[in-house]
Each structure stands twice: as C-alpha cells, then as structure tokens.
PDB file of C-alpha atoms in Angstrom:
ATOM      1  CA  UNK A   1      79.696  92.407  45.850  1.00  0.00           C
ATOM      2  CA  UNK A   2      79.552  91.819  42.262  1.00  0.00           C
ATOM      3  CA  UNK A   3      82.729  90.115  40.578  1.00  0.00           C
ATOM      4  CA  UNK A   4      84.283  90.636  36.915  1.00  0.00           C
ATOM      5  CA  UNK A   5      86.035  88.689  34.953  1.00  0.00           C
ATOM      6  CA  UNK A   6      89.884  89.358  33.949  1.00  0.00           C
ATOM      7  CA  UNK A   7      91.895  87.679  31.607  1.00  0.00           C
ATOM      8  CA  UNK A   8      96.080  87.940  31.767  1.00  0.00           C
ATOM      9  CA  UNK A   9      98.354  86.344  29.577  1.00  0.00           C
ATOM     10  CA  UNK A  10     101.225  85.809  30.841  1.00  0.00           C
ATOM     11  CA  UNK A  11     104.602  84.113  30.274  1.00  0.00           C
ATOM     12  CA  UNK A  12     105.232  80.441  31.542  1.00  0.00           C
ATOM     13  CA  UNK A  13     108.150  81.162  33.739  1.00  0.00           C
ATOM     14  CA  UNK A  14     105.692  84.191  35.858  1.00  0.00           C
ATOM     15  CA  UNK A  15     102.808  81.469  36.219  1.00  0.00           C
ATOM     16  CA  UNK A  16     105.514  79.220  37.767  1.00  0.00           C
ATOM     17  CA  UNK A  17     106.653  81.722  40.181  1.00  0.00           C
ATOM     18  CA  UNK A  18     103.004  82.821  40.648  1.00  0.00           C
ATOM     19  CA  UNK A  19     101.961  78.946  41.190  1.00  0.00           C
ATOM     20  CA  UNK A  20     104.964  78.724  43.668  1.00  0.00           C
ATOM     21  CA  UNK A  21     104.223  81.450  45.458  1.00  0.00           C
ATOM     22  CA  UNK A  22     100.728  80.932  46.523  1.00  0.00           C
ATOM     23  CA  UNK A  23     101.647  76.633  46.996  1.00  0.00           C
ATOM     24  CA  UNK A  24     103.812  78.049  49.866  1.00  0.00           C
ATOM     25  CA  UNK A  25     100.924  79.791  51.023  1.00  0.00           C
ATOM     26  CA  UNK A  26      98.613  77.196  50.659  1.00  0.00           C
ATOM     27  CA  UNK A  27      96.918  79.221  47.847  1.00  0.00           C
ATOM     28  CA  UNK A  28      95.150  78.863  44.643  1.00  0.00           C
ATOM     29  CA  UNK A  29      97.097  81.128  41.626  1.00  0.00           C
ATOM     30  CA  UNK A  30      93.861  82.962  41.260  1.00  0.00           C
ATOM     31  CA  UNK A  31      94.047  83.991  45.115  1.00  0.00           C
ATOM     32  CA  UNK A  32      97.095  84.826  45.421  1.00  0.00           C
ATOM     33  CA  UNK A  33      97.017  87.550  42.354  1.00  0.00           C
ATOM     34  CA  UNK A  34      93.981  88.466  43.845  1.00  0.00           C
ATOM     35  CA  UNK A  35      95.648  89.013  47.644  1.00  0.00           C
ATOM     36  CA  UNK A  36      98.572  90.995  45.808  1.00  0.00           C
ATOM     37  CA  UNK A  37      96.165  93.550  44.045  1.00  0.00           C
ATOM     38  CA  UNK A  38      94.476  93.807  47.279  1.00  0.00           C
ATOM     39  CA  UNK A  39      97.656  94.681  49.083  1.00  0.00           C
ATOM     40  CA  UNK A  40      98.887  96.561  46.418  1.00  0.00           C
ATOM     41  CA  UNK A  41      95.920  98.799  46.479  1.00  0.00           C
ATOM     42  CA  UNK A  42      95.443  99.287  50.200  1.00  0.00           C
ATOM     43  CA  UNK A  43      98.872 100.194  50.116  1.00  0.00           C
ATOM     44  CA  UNK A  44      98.571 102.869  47.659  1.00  0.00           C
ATOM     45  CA  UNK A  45      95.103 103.964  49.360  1.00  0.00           C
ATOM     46  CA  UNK A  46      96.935 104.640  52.767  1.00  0.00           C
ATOM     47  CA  UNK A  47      99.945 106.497  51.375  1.00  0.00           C
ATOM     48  CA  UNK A  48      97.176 108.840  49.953  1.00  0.00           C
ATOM     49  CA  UNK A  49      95.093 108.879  52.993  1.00  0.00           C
ATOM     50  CA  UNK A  50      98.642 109.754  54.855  1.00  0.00           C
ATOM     51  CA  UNK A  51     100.368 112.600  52.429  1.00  0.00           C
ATOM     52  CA  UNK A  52      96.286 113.679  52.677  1.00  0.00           C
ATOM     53  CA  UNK A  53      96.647 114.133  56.438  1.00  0.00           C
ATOM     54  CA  UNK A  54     100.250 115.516  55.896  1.00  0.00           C
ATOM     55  CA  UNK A  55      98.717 118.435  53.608  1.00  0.00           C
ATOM     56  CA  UNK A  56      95.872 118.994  56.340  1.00  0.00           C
ATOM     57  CA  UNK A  57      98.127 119.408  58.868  1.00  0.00           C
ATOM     58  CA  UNK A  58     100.676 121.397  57.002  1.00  0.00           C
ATOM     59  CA  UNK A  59     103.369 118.880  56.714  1.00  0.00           C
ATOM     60  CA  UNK A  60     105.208 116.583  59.639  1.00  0.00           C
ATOM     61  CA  UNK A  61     107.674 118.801  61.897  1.00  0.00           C
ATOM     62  CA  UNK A  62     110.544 116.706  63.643  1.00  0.00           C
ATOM     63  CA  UNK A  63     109.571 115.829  67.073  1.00  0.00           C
ATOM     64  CA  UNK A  64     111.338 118.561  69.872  1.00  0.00           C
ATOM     65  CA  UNK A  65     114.562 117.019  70.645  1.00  0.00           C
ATOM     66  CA  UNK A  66     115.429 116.801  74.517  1.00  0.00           C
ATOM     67  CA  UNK A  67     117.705 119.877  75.760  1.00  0.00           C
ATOM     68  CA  UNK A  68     121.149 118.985  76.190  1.00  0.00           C
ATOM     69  CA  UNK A  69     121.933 117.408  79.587  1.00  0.00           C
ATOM     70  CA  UNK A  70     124.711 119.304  81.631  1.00  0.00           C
ATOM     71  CA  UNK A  71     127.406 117.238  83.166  1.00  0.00           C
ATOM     72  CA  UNK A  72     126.470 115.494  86.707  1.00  0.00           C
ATOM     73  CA  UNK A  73     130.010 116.598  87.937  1.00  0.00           C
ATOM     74  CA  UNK A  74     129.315 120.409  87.435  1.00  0.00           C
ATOM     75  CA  UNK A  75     129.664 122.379  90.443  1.00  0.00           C
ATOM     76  CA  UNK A  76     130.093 119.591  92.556  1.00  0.00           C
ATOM     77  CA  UNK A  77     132.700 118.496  94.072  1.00  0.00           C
TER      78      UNK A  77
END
C-alpha cells in the first residue's frame, strides 16, 4: 500500500494529550492518530453499510413481543 505524507499543526496542550494517550498504550503519537482515523473511519463505513441494509430491507420492525401470559390460577382451583 502506498503511504502519504500529512502535516497537522496543532496546539501544545492536544500533542500532550495525544503523547499521553498513546504512552498509555504503549504507542508512538504518529500511531495512535493513525489508529483513531482508522477507527473513526471503520466506524463511519459500518453505520453506512448498516442504514444501507436498513434501506434494503425496508427499515428494522420491532421484534414480535410474546402474547400476554394468562394467570396460572385461572380456572383452577
């Protein structure tokens, strides 16, 4: 796969947090903006793929709900 180069700036306090972030992962900066994009758009690329199947299917019903149970007692006795 062929990479690009992309240049942020940024302010000091978000590349602390963004630093701090991936050291608790064990993470390079760099990898850990990388992971969230990745996330971020596999996230946004099953939401489509679901509302996709949604308008295929004509929308999600709500499942049949159970018919009402009668009391044990009745009748008995």
């Amino acid at each position: 796969m062929a990479s690009r180069v992309f240049s942020l700036r940024i302010d000091a306090q978000l590349w602390d947090r963004i630093r701090d972030h991936a050291a608790r992962r064990g993470m390079t900066a760099q990898d850990y903006v990388v992971a969230t994009l990745v996330r971020e758009d596999f996230d946004e690329r099953f939401k489509a793929a679901v509302e996709e199947t949604d308008r295929f299917y004509g929308g999600r019903e709500d499942p049949p709900q159970p018919p009402p149970y009668s009391s044990p007692s009745a009748g008995i006795r």
